[in-house]
XYZ file of N, CA and C in Angstrom:
822
model
N -53.181 -18.366 -33.669
C -52.501 -17.235 -34.295
C -53.589 -16.465 -35.035
N -53.426 -14.910 -35.209
C -54.189 -14.227 -36.187
C -54.022 -14.709 -37.447
N -55.069 -13.832 -38.027
C -55.070 -14.313 -39.656
C -54.238 -13.260 -40.413
N -53.129 -13.743 -41.119
C -52.283 -12.842 -41.750
C -52.611 -13.000 -43.352
N -52.175 -11.750 -43.741
C -52.411 -11.513 -45.169
C -51.013 -11.630 -45.861
N -50.022 -11.029 -45.309
C -48.402 -10.831 -46.089
C -47.475 -11.364 -45.674
N -47.826 -12.304 -44.454
C -46.744 -13.465 -43.994
C -47.524 -14.831 -43.716
N -46.664 -15.857 -43.537
C -47.454 -17.116 -42.837
C -46.712 -17.325 -41.629
N -47.409 -17.679 -40.653
C -46.952 -18.092 -39.486
C -47.243 -19.507 -38.682
N -46.144 -19.863 -38.291
C -46.400 -21.627 -37.848
C -45.292 -21.602 -36.797
N -45.564 -22.634 -36.083
C -44.718 -23.197 -34.827
C -44.270 -24.643 -35.061
N -43.000 -24.837 -34.712
C -42.338 -26.358 -34.474
C -42.154 -26.359 -33.208
N -42.556 -27.180 -32.442
C -41.996 -27.218 -31.047
C -41.894 -25.780 -30.257
N -40.774 -25.553 -30.074
C -40.834 -24.190 -29.231
C -40.246 -23.055 -30.036
N -40.343 -23.389 -31.243
C -39.678 -22.468 -32.373
C -40.695 -21.669 -33.253
N -41.171 -20.492 -33.284
C -41.988 -19.847 -33.939
C -41.267 -19.380 -35.366
N -42.119 -19.569 -36.319
C -41.500 -19.160 -37.745
C -42.384 -18.165 -38.547
N -41.784 -17.195 -38.976
C -42.511 -16.285 -39.745
C -41.813 -16.401 -41.102
N -42.682 -16.228 -42.080
C -42.300 -16.609 -43.580
C -42.887 -15.352 -44.079
N -42.042 -14.242 -44.896
C -42.467 -13.272 -45.495
C -43.133 -13.786 -46.692
N -44.483 -13.393 -47.290
C -45.099 -13.873 -48.273
C -45.561 -12.899 -49.144
N -44.700 -12.231 -49.864
C -44.918 -11.349 -50.773
C -44.012 -11.689 -52.217
N -44.101 -13.285 -52.567
C -43.002 -13.552 -53.676
C -43.081 -12.712 -54.858
N -44.339 -12.254 -55.125
C -44.530 -11.553 -56.292
C -43.653 -9.994 -56.494
N -43.458 -9.661 -55.320
C -42.415 -8.371 -55.102
C -41.517 -8.762 -54.309
N -40.752 -9.899 -54.489
C -39.707 -10.459 -53.962
C -39.545 -10.013 -52.390
N -40.588 -10.098 -51.808
C -40.939 -10.027 -50.375
C -40.399 -8.468 -49.951
N -40.564 -7.510 -50.702
C -40.272 -6.166 -50.507
C -41.209 -5.695 -49.256
N -40.385 -4.701 -48.378
C -41.087 -4.485 -47.152
C -41.790 -3.025 -47.286
N -43.086 -3.137 -46.931
C -43.540 -1.814 -46.444
C -44.555 -1.770 -45.378
N -45.532 -0.889 -45.068
C -45.849 -0.997 -43.921
C -46.898 -1.838 -43.482
N -47.659 -2.340 -44.445
C -48.580 -3.298 -44.255
C -47.979 -4.853 -43.693
N -46.903 -5.217 -44.646
C -46.057 -6.381 -44.073
C -45.081 -6.358 -42.877
N -44.702 -5.122 -42.766
C -44.111 -4.722 -41.678
C -44.489 -4.843 -40.124
N -45.963 -4.341 -40.340
C -46.687 -4.278 -39.143
C -47.308 -5.532 -38.875
N -47.443 -6.598 -39.756
C -47.661 -8.127 -39.455
C -46.680 -8.858 -38.996
N -45.489 -8.464 -39.442
C -44.467 -9.017 -38.771
C -43.916 -8.629 -37.535
N -44.121 -7.309 -37.152
C -44.320 -6.765 -35.815
C -44.955 -7.459 -34.896
N -46.604 -7.759 -35.242
C -47.441 -8.634 -34.360
C -47.145 -9.903 -34.136
N -46.520 -10.682 -35.260
C -46.488 -11.949 -35.074
C -45.288 -12.213 -34.103
N -44.169 -11.242 -34.206
C -43.099 -11.085 -33.041
C -43.655 -11.057 -32.033
N -44.490 -10.205 -31.639
C -45.087 -9.784 -30.288
C -45.852 -11.047 -29.623
N -46.650 -11.553 -30.725
C -47.332 -12.956 -30.137
C -46.396 -14.007 -29.520
N -45.119 -14.332 -30.455
C -44.278 -15.141 -30.225
C -43.549 -14.594 -28.690
N -43.330 -13.386 -28.769
C -42.654 -12.884 -27.381
C -43.364 -12.942 -26.168
N -44.821 -13.124 -26.539
C -45.708 -13.267 -25.259
C -46.048 -14.814 -25.214
N -45.486 -15.683 -25.785
C -45.718 -16.874 -25.562
C -44.862 -17.533 -24.871
N -44.911 -18.298 -23.656
C -44.152 -18.898 -22.731
C -43.653 -20.146 -23.627
N -44.339 -20.824 -24.397
C -44.106 -22.142 -24.964
C -43.254 -21.961 -26.485
N -43.043 -20.533 -27.032
C -41.955 -20.267 -27.907
C -40.598 -19.731 -27.116
N -39.491 -20.564 -27.693
C -38.194 -19.749 -27.187
C -37.264 -19.092 -27.835
N -37.688 -19.340 -29.235
C -37.011 -18.617 -30.525
C -37.611 -18.483 -31.546
N -37.139 -17.371 -32.713
C -38.032 -17.214 -33.730
C -37.398 -17.309 -35.085
N -37.642 -18.106 -36.088
C -36.864 -17.954 -37.406
C -37.823 -17.306 -38.462
N -37.110 -16.438 -39.112
C -37.589 -15.901 -40.349
C -36.932 -16.238 -41.503
N -38.032 -16.137 -42.525
C -37.550 -16.738 -44.094
C -38.520 -15.865 -45.042
N -38.016 -16.123 -46.244
C -38.983 -15.645 -47.277
C -39.450 -16.815 -48.213
N -40.458 -16.750 -48.751
C -41.221 -17.463 -49.794
C -40.744 -16.970 -51.032
N -40.625 -17.628 -52.030
C -40.168 -17.624 -53.276
C -38.578 -17.557 -53.332
N -38.262 -16.662 -54.426
C -36.938 -16.412 -54.640
C -36.113 -15.314 -53.701
N -36.742 -14.559 -52.818
C -35.978 -13.575 -52.066
C -36.185 -13.774 -50.554
N -35.352 -13.700 -49.854
C -35.689 -13.426 -48.424
C -36.219 -11.978 -48.355
N -35.732 -10.852 -48.849
C -36.634 -9.500 -48.870
C -35.428 -8.911 -49.789
N -36.297 -8.063 -50.706
C -35.527 -7.320 -51.756
C -35.374 -5.625 -50.929
N -35.745 -5.564 -49.877
C -35.786 -4.209 -49.082
C -37.076 -3.576 -49.219
N -37.104 -2.093 -48.833
C -38.091 -1.307 -49.149
C -38.848 -1.479 -50.599
N -40.190 -1.378 -50.376
C -40.961 -1.475 -51.668
C -41.050 -0.264 -52.508
N -39.750 -0.132 -53.197
C -39.740 1.089 -53.942
C -40.551 1.086 -55.316
N -41.025 0.072 -55.627
C -41.964 0.071 -56.572
C -43.296 0.598 -56.564
N -43.752 0.469 -55.458
C -45.113 1.121 -54.844
C -44.713 2.788 -54.767
N -43.379 3.156 -54.213
C -43.186 4.495 -54.174
C -43.066 5.106 -55.444
N -42.408 4.289 -56.323
C -42.134 4.952 -57.932
C -43.313 5.256 -58.574
N -44.309 4.353 -58.520
C -45.593 4.052 -59.194
C -46.722 5.179 -58.796
N -46.473 5.488 -57.301
C -47.195 6.150 -56.504
C -48.344 5.781 -55.807
N -48.057 3.901 -55.889
C -49.262 3.158 -55.451
C -49.313 3.241 -53.965
N -50.286 3.363 -53.349
C -50.526 3.527 -52.031
C -50.735 2.331 -51.214
N -50.135 2.082 -50.077
C -50.487 0.794 -49.358
C -51.945 1.012 -48.513
N -52.827 0.152 -48.567
C -54.118 0.391 -47.529
C -53.461 0.604 -46.140
N -54.208 1.044 -45.437
C -54.008 1.261 -44.164
C -53.799 -0.253 -43.281
N -52.826 -0.442 -42.495
C -52.690 -1.522 -41.751
C -54.019 -2.023 -40.905
N -54.376 -3.360 -40.931
C -55.480 -3.677 -40.240
C -55.207 -3.569 -38.675
N -53.967 -3.234 -38.412
C -53.510 -3.204 -36.800
C -52.822 -1.724 -36.961
N -52.769 -1.097 -35.577
C -52.117 0.126 -35.649
C -50.632 -0.003 -36.081
N -50.273 0.468 -37.179
C -48.705 0.547 -37.940
C -47.598 0.535 -36.903
N -46.886 -0.824 -36.910
C -45.725 -0.733 -36.186
C -44.735 -1.447 -37.090
N -43.559 -0.792 -36.858
C -42.464 -1.690 -37.490
C -41.322 -2.410 -36.701
N -40.988 -3.547 -37.018
C -40.131 -4.344 -36.292
C -38.667 -4.223 -36.414
N -38.533 -3.106 -37.509
C -37.179 -2.744 -38.010
C -36.416 -1.678 -37.316
N -35.942 -2.071 -36.169
C -35.578 -1.308 -35.100
C -34.345 -1.930 -34.314
N -33.337 -1.504 -34.438
C -32.109 -2.101 -33.820
C -32.439 -2.710 -32.482
N -32.782 -1.611 -31.502
C -33.003 -1.927 -30.384
C -34.213 -2.992 -30.176
N -35.141 -3.033 -30.711
C -36.222 -3.964 -30.727
C -35.683 -5.523 -31.016
N -35.005 -5.507 -32.170
C -34.492 -6.772 -32.420
C -33.261 -7.422 -31.738
N -32.529 -6.484 -31.206
C -31.504 -6.951 -30.623
C -31.861 -7.200 -29.013
N -32.914 -6.315 -28.312
C -32.963 -6.299 -27.105
C -34.324 -7.032 -26.693
N -35.448 -6.765 -27.372
C -36.746 -6.901 -26.893
C -37.617 -8.354 -27.377
N -36.555 -8.670 -28.644
C -37.181 -9.847 -29.220
C -36.618 -11.138 -28.703
N -37.313 -12.264 -28.589
C -36.794 -13.622 -28.416
C -35.596 -13.729 -29.346
N -34.797 -15.034 -28.931
C -33.542 -15.104 -30.192
C -34.098 -15.125 -31.642
N -33.641 -14.393 -32.257
C -33.918 -14.395 -33.769
C -32.855 -15.053 -34.744
N -33.202 -16.028 -35.501
C -32.459 -16.613 -36.302
C -33.225 -16.215 -37.931
N -32.450 -16.020 -38.784
C -32.772 -15.703 -39.996
C -32.291 -17.097 -41.056
N -33.224 -17.192 -41.597
C -33.037 -18.448 -42.775
C -33.126 -17.877 -44.022
N -31.724 -17.157 -44.521
C -31.713 -16.441 -45.771
C -31.898 -17.367 -47.150
N -33.098 -17.418 -47.614
C -33.195 -18.341 -48.742
C -32.639 -17.719 -50.096
N -32.612 -16.498 -50.544
C -32.411 -16.007 -51.738
C -31.816 -14.425 -51.379
N -32.210 -13.490 -52.280
C -31.774 -12.110 -52.212
C -32.309 -11.382 -50.976
N -31.158 -10.956 -50.337
C -31.447 -9.955 -49.194
C -30.616 -8.585 -49.458
N -31.473 -7.520 -49.798
C -30.816 -6.392 -50.012
C -31.742 -5.381 -48.934
N -31.187 -4.028 -48.917
C -31.473 -2.975 -48.136
C -31.766 -3.684 -46.510
N -33.145 -3.242 -46.375
C -33.795 -3.787 -45.037
C -33.495 -5.289 -44.949
N -33.472 -5.901 -46.006
C -33.530 -7.442 -45.740
C -31.972 -7.934 -45.354
N -31.052 -6.852 -45.676
C -29.816 -7.217 -44.944
C -29.515 -6.233 -43.584
N -29.726 -5.140 -43.778
C -29.558 -4.461 -42.345
C -30.124 -4.883 -41.116
N -31.427 -5.339 -41.283
C -32.253 -5.882 -40.198
C -31.415 -7.028 -39.612
N -30.730 -7.916 -40.553
C -29.887 -9.093 -40.220
C -28.893 -8.766 -39.351
N -28.228 -7.827 -39.242
C -26.953 -7.369 -38.471
C -27.382 -7.409 -36.980
N -28.761 -7.107 -36.640
C -29.311 -7.197 -35.428
C -29.833 -8.466 -34.730
N -29.987 -9.363 -35.640
C -30.367 -10.943 -35.188
C -29.177 -11.713 -34.356
N -29.600 -12.751 -34.069
C -28.658 -13.393 -33.362
C -27.920 -14.515 -34.090
N -28.289 -14.878 -35.182
C -27.866 -15.850 -36.037
C -28.278 -15.855 -37.604
N -27.442 -16.046 -38.408
C -27.809 -16.131 -39.723
C -27.420 -17.304 -40.445
N -28.255 -18.148 -40.807
C -28.156 -19.315 -41.759
C -28.643 -18.948 -43.012
N -27.799 -19.167 -44.002
C -28.024 -18.838 -45.508
C -27.936 -20.232 -46.388
N -28.650 -20.236 -47.429
C -28.762 -21.108 -48.382
C -27.395 -20.936 -49.306
N -27.144 -21.556 -50.198
C -26.078 -21.379 -51.328
C -26.853 -20.404 -52.270
N -28.097 -20.498 -52.331
C -28.502 -19.664 -53.286
C -28.763 -18.164 -52.876
N -28.300 -17.728 -51.622
C -28.796 -16.574 -50.868
C -27.737 -15.417 -51.936
N -28.265 -14.279 -51.749
C -27.221 -13.052 -52.152
C -27.523 -11.845 -51.241
N -26.515 -11.095 -51.154
C -26.557 -10.046 -50.218
C -26.319 -8.621 -50.908
N -26.657 -7.684 -50.561
C -26.298 -6.404 -51.285
C -26.526 -5.133 -50.235
N -25.637 -4.434 -49.919
C -25.752 -3.222 -49.196
C -26.065 -2.055 -50.283
N -27.329 -2.346 -51.076
C -27.629 -1.692 -52.302
C -27.574 0.103 -52.036
N -27.553 0.473 -51.147
C -27.990 1.876 -51.122
C -27.294 2.838 -51.936
N -25.683 2.817 -51.957
C -25.348 3.987 -52.661
C -25.958 3.929 -54.400
N -26.155 2.785 -54.753
C -26.259 2.519 -56.446
C -27.936 2.920 -56.355
N -28.533 3.303 -55.338
C -30.045 4.088 -55.641
C -30.201 5.402 -55.162
N -28.914 5.871 -54.654
C -28.774 7.277 -54.150
C -29.144 7.529 -52.724
N -29.222 6.308 -51.779
C -29.507 6.367 -50.781
C -28.365 6.086 -49.660
N -28.399 6.058 -48.333
C -27.472 5.938 -47.427
C -27.802 4.584 -46.492
N -26.839 3.967 -45.997
C -27.068 2.979 -44.917
C -28.108 3.462 -44.048
N -29.035 2.115 -43.485
C -30.289 2.478 -42.814
C -29.825 1.406 -41.275
N -30.564 1.725 -40.448
C -30.985 0.955 -39.162
C -29.365 0.672 -38.436
N -28.865 1.987 -38.428
C -27.449 1.656 -37.679
C -26.540 0.922 -38.234
N -26.670 0.429 -39.774
C -25.830 -0.585 -40.368
C -24.342 0.039 -40.740
N -24.383 1.320 -40.585
C -22.764 1.688 -40.917
C -21.857 1.645 -39.507
N -22.685 1.664 -38.512
C -22.104 1.116 -37.072
C -21.842 -0.415 -36.838
N -22.826 -1.073 -37.350
C -23.021 -2.346 -37.194
C -22.113 -3.223 -37.929
N -21.879 -3.238 -39.376
C -21.618 -3.702 -40.372
C -19.983 -3.875 -40.161
N -19.221 -2.848 -39.887
C -17.903 -2.791 -39.797
C -17.429 -3.810 -38.560
N -18.243 -3.578 -37.572
C -18.009 -4.577 -36.439
C -18.093 -6.146 -36.738
N -19.048 -6.379 -37.726
C -19.273 -7.775 -38.010
C -18.186 -8.197 -38.900
N -18.125 -7.665 -40.076
C -17.487 -8.164 -41.217
C -15.778 -7.253 -41.547
N -15.638 -6.319 -40.361
C -14.489 -5.723 -40.547
C -14.708 -4.596 -41.351
N -13.902 -3.381 -41.108
C -13.975 -1.960 -41.702
C -13.804 -2.090 -43.196
N -12.685 -2.650 -43.866
C -12.319 -2.540 -45.386
C -13.620 -3.365 -46.303
N -14.091 -4.544 -45.546
C -15.231 -5.135 -46.285
C -16.452 -4.345 -46.033
N -16.513 -3.872 -44.947
C -17.971 -2.884 -44.904
C -18.305 -1.906 -45.757
N -16.817 -1.190 -45.809
C -16.744 0.166 -46.703
C -16.876 -0.452 -48.148
N -16.215 -1.648 -48.683
C -16.497 -2.041 -49.907
C -18.035 -2.396 -50.193
N -18.597 -3.075 -49.465
C -19.945 -3.393 -49.454
C -20.705 -2.071 -49.476
N -20.660 -1.109 -48.724
C -21.494 0.018 -48.753
C -21.118 1.003 -49.740
N -19.919 1.106 -50.259
C -19.618 2.006 -51.316
C -19.844 1.375 -52.818
N -19.690 0.165 -52.997
C -20.109 -0.436 -54.380
C -21.512 -0.707 -54.570
N -22.056 -1.148 -53.318
C -23.524 -1.515 -53.848
C -23.400 -2.874 -54.329
N -22.600 -3.775 -54.514
C -22.226 -4.908 -55.173
C -23.021 -6.048 -54.710
N -23.347 -6.976 -55.230
C -24.249 -8.178 -54.961
C -23.171 -9.187 -54.575
N -23.156 -9.841 -53.627
C -22.085 -10.666 -53.088
C -22.823 -12.218 -52.848
N -22.147 -13.306 -53.202
C -22.737 -14.549 -53.173
C -22.659 -15.126 -51.629
N -23.167 -16.200 -51.306
C -23.538 -16.816 -50.020
C -22.014 -17.057 -49.584
N -21.111 -17.646 -50.376
C -19.853 -17.981 -49.842
C -19.163 -16.876 -49.500
N -19.211 -15.892 -50.296
C -18.389 -14.374 -50.148
C -18.988 -13.926 -48.589
N -20.162 -14.075 -48.459
C -20.862 -13.585 -47.281
C -20.173 -14.510 -45.846
N -20.136 -15.644 -46.131
C -19.607 -16.676 -45.299
C -18.304 -16.254 -44.773
N -17.573 -16.044 -45.844
C -15.941 -15.511 -45.872
C -15.959 -14.075 -44.709
N -16.634 -13.238 -45.296
C -16.664 -11.921 -44.665
C -17.184 -11.999 -42.952
N -17.875 -13.258 -42.826
C -18.466 -13.417 -41.018
C -19.857 -12.781 -41.075
N -20.478 -12.234 -42.265
C -22.085 -11.938 -42.277
C -22.839 -13.119 -41.958
N -22.507 -14.320 -42.522
C -23.287 -15.548 -42.607
C -22.536 -16.500 -41.518
N -23.314 -16.779 -40.752
C -22.716 -18.071 -39.921
C -22.795 -19.273 -39.996
N -23.606 -19.791 -40.840
C -23.675 -21.052 -41.578
C -24.303 -21.262 -42.974
N -23.741 -22.017 -43.694
C -24.010 -22.018 -45.262
C -24.483 -23.499 -45.179
N -25.833 -23.997 -45.911
C -26.144 -25.005 -46.224
C -26.907 -24.919 -47.728
N -27.285 -26.079 -48.107
C -27.968 -26.291 -49.322
C -29.374 -26.091 -49.330
N -29.989 -25.462 -50.198
C -31.189 -25.028 -50.078
C -32.175 -25.995 -49.314
N -32.399 -27.154 -49.646
C -33.344 -28.332 -49.121
C -32.953 -28.356 -47.380
N -31.797 -27.813 -47.198
C -31.549 -28.070 -45.650
C -31.792 -26.826 -44.907
N -32.039 -25.689 -45.407
C -31.772 -24.350 -45.042
C -32.885 -24.473 -43.750
N -34.127 -24.718 -43.983
C -35.110 -24.793 -42.848
C -34.677 -25.652 -41.775
N -34.415 -26.616 -42.017
C -34.126 -27.827 -40.987
C -33.049 -27.454 -40.024
N -32.254 -26.589 -40.923
C -30.756 -26.291 -40.230
C -31.152 -25.287 -39.230
N -31.883 -24.377 -39.661
C -32.487 -22.779 -39.004
C -33.299 -23.502 -37.668
N -34.194 -24.253 -38.095
C -34.972 -24.589 -36.826
C -34.219 -25.492 -35.813
N -33.418 -26.282 -36.369
C -32.599 -27.254 -35.390
C -31.550 -25.977 -34.529
N -31.233 -25.295 -35.179
C -30.184 -24.142 -34.576
C -31.533 -23.638 -33.366
N -32.426 -22.774 -33.906
C -33.323 -22.399 -32.827
C -33.947 -23.199 -31.795
N -34.121 -24.529 -32.024
C -34.602 -25.684 -30.900
C -33.544 -25.696 -29.836
N -32.180 -25.430 -30.371
C -31.267 -25.595 -29.483
C -31.217 -24.530 -28.547
N -31.133 -23.365 -29.018
C -31.468 -22.039 -28.142
C -32.554 -22.146 -27.357
N -33.864 -22.522 -27.954
C -35.050 -22.364 -27.275
C -34.935 -23.430 -26.176
N -34.142 -24.578 -26.179
C -34.233 -25.265 -24.984
C -33.752 -24.657 -23.434
N -32.915 -23.474 -23.775
C -32.419 -22.915 -22.426
C -33.285 -22.216 -21.817
N -33.292 -21.696 -20.514
C -34.451 -20.857 -19.871
C -34.494 -19.615 -20.634
N -35.862 -19.081 -20.638
C -36.211 -17.701 -21.229
C -35.480 -16.641 -20.931
N -35.558 -16.736 -19.391
C -35.166 -15.600 -18.734
C -33.751 -15.677 -18.843
N -32.860 -16.689 -18.795
C -31.319 -16.569 -19.242
C -31.160 -15.799 -20.632
N -32.041 -16.624 -21.537
C -31.536 -15.901 -23.064
C -32.097 -14.466 -23.077
N -33.077 -14.124 -22.303
C -33.295 -12.782 -22.350
C -32.109 -11.588 -21.806
N -31.549 -12.259 -20.621
C -30.552 -11.470 -19.935
C -29.430 -11.458 -20.855
N -28.964 -12.633 -21.386
C -27.852 -12.583 -22.387
C -28.039 -11.581 -23.739
N -29.214 -11.616 -24.160
C -29.419 -10.523 -25.026
C -29.186 -9.211 -24.754
N -29.849 -9.124 -23.477
C -29.602 -7.505 -22.904
C -28.264 -7.233 -22.669
N -27.441 -8.256 -22.222
C -25.812 -8.090 -21.916
C -25.264 -7.724 -22.852
N -25.292 -8.323 -24.116
C -24.443 -8.366 -25.079
C -24.778 -7.257 -26.025
N -26.025 -6.587 -25.980
C -26.511 -5.405 -26.471
C -25.886 -4.048 -26.013
N -26.099 -4.106 -24.515
C -25.678 -3.196 -23.736
C -24.110 -2.830 -23.745
N -23.415 -4.036 -23.802
C -21.829 -4.142 -23.730
C -21.510 -3.531 -24.869
N -22.322 -3.553 -26.018
C -21.649 -3.157 -27.632
C -21.435 -1.682 -27.308
N -22.030 -0.946 -26.336
C -21.730 0.373 -26.351
C -21.246 0.801 -24.895
N -20.595 -0.144 -24.187
C -19.978 -0.011 -22.929
C -18.800 0.986 -23.276
N -18.650 1.937 -22.217
C -17.552 2.676 -22.264
C -16.161 2.584 -21.963
N -16.145 1.070 -21.328
C -14.944 0.627 -20.686
C -14.834 -0.876 -20.306
N -13.969 -1.645 -20.419
C -13.822 -2.975 -20.090
C -14.232 -3.025 -18.505
N -13.754 -2.046 -17.663
C -14.071 -1.998 -16.281
C -15.686 -1.980 -16.064
N -16.320 -1.565 -16.725
C -17.834 -1.061 -16.810
C -18.343 -2.387 -17.149
N -18.035 -3.312 -18.238
C -18.525 -4.493 -18.582
C -18.168 -5.396 -17.669
N -16.899 -5.240 -16.922
C -16.619 -6.640 -16.027
C -17.389 -6.181 -14.456
N -17.879 -5.117 -14.046
C -18.593 -4.750 -12.943
C -20.077 -5.285 -13.483
N -20.414 -4.982 -14.551
C -21.691 -5.484 -14.813
C -22.023 -6.763 -14.764
N -20.999 -7.493 -15.700
C -20.879 -8.920 -15.916
C -21.031 -9.664 -14.524
N -20.095 -9.353 -13.524
C -19.950 -9.922 -12.466
C -21.209 -9.557 -11.312
N -21.848 -8.663 -11.749
C -23.077 -8.703 -10.812
C -24.230 -9.311 -11.234
N -24.276 -9.636 -12.910
C -25.199 -10.356 -13.315
C -25.080 -11.697 -13.392
N -23.654 -12.040 -13.187
C -23.504 -13.534 -12.946
C -23.850 -14.112 -11.532
N -23.799 -12.945 -10.557
C -23.796 -13.441 -9.129
C -25.515 -13.511 -9.049
N -26.434 -12.715 -9.766
C -27.748 -12.811 -9.636
C -28.189 -13.814 -10.272
N -27.420 -14.484 -11.263
C -27.913 -15.882 -12.155
C -27.919 -16.892 -11.057
N -26.709 -16.901 -10.380
C -26.470 -17.970 -9.376
C -27.482 -18.292 -8.310
N -28.558 -17.161 -8.094
C -29.559 -17.220 -7.114
C -30.920 -17.615 -7.968
N -30.784 -18.012 -9.381
C -32.067 -18.096 -10.114
C -32.673 -19.476 -10.057
N -34.246 -19.853 -9.849
C -34.622 -20.955 -10.004
C -34.082 -22.110 -11.139
N -33.698 -21.452 -12.227
C -32.988 -21.881 -13.463
C -31.682 -22.579 -13.109
N -30.817 -21.772 -12.462
C -29.447 -22.506 -12.097
C -29.580 -23.526 -10.899
N -30.512 -23.431 -10.195
C -31.026 -24.363 -9.192
C -31.325 -25.673 -9.931
N -32.413 -25.439 -10.758
C -32.878 -26.777 -11.491
C -31.789 -27.197 -12.405
N -30.873 -26.643 -13.026
C -29.693 -26.986 -13.828
C -28.495 -27.829 -12.992
N -28.541 -27.461 -11.647
C -27.512 -28.337 -10.905
C -27.991 -29.481 -10.634
N -29.390 -29.334 -9.982
C -30.269 -30.468 -9.615
C -30.279 -31.457 -10.870
N -30.536 -31.124 -12.007
C -30.489 -31.838 -13.115
C -29.238 -32.692 -13.542
N -28.269 -31.868 -13.251
C -26.820 -32.492 -13.314
C -26.845 -33.499 -12.453
N -26.859 -33.262 -11.215
C -26.651 -34.303 -10.188
C -27.622 -35.436 -10.153
N -28.844 -35.101 -10.794
C -29.617 -36.630 -10.939
C -29.562 -36.880 -12.239
N -28.522 -36.599 -13.071
C -28.132 -37.364 -14.426
C -29.432 -37.304 -15.330
N -30.278 -36.209 -15.324
C -31.226 -35.981 -16.263
C -31.365 -34.618 -17.179
N -32.218 -34.244 -17.829
C -32.252 -32.989 -18.452
C -33.165 -32.277 -17.710
N -32.783 -30.987 -17.716
C -33.610 -29.780 -16.947
C -34.869 -29.698 -17.442
N -35.674 -29.247 -16.332
C -37.276 -29.319 -17.001
C -37.422 -27.732 -16.952
N -36.585 -27.063 -17.457
C -36.873 -25.536 -17.551
C -38.366 -25.138 -17.975
N -38.777 -25.928 -18.772
C -39.985 -25.397 -19.378
C -41.247 -25.924 -19.134
N -41.121 -26.842 -17.949
C -42.107 -27.743 -17.133
C -42.945 -26.570 -16.211
N -43.921 -25.644 -16.466
C -44.121 -24.650 -15.526
C -44.530 -25.126 -14.161
N -45.128 -26.132 -13.872
C -45.447 -26.982 -12.846
C -44.261 -27.207 -11.845
N -43.395 -27.908 -12.704
C -41.896 -28.283 -11.924
C -41.452 -27.090 -11.502
N -41.243 -26.047 -12.181
C -40.319 -24.790 -11.987
C -41.222 -24.110 -10.794
N -42.400 -24.010 -10.708
C -42.994 -23.692 -9.502
C -42.599 -24.255 -8.243
N -42.465 -25.488 -8.495
C -42.178 -26.239 -7.271
C -40.447 -25.787 -6.800
N -39.566 -25.496 -7.605
C -38.497 -25.242 -7.665
C -38.290 -23.932 -6.839
N -39.153 -23.002 -7.125
C -39.400 -21.616 -6.801
C -40.026 -21.712 -5.029
N -40.848 -22.313 -5.046
C -41.218 -22.659 -3.743
C -40.324 -23.408 -2.864
N -39.497 -24.199 -3.219
C -38.466 -24.951 -2.315
C -37.582 -23.716 -1.926
N -37.127 -23.116 -2.967
C -36.182 -21.647 -2.811
C -36.647 -20.960 -1.870
N -38.085 -20.590 -1.888
C -38.643 -19.533 -0.912
C -38.590 -20.089 0.700
N -38.655 -21.494 0.604
C -38.601 -22.117 1.844
C -37.289 -22.258 2.572
N -36.268 -22.048 1.547
C -35.069 -22.179 2.136
C -34.519 -23.507 2.119
């Protein structure tokens, strides 16, 4: 892996882990850390031995949002060591990344919460706190969150969160439906990694297709369109080596070997030969 300055990157089995590492600034997001996160995601996306990605923060915060302190002080960030790229784009997170699981350890504000709306699952510590803080600092919600948040927590809850800028505790976020799982702090990373491992055990191509389906169907003009596309996608899946391997594994009473590349090449060759 690359040499990182603002993040820590590791792997556990088929799970890639990205830790935001600016604890002195509550993991505030600027161009430098954003660029490093993007390239870490891209390295994992290109790695066939990684099936899912977990993000978390070091210190007291998951992320306090944009680095307003640097903006207010006039402090300029140095040029990123790589071409500047931001991971905080809804289409990128929801469509182009491998499954993303957030392990929210503390404060999640601004982009620290709006980016999560495009993740695939959110596990939170009981110490986590969430806020759509924009109105309180004279800003408006970003990253399509005014569209996504009502669809996740319901319109009344979303409007309250956006209009008040209130800070909500982890239990309230769970009750809203923003958080999917709530655990004690010492169980946060084990639970997030366990969930990521469960997801990563499935075929990478199937996971990618499911992410594409769910993203595109958010914007489907009608049920008929969704039904037509899902029927076509399902029919195509029936003809994949991954499905052939799953059926054979079931018949042979063993676990599928989706990630054994030599074995899967054999399945493909067998299918090509009829």
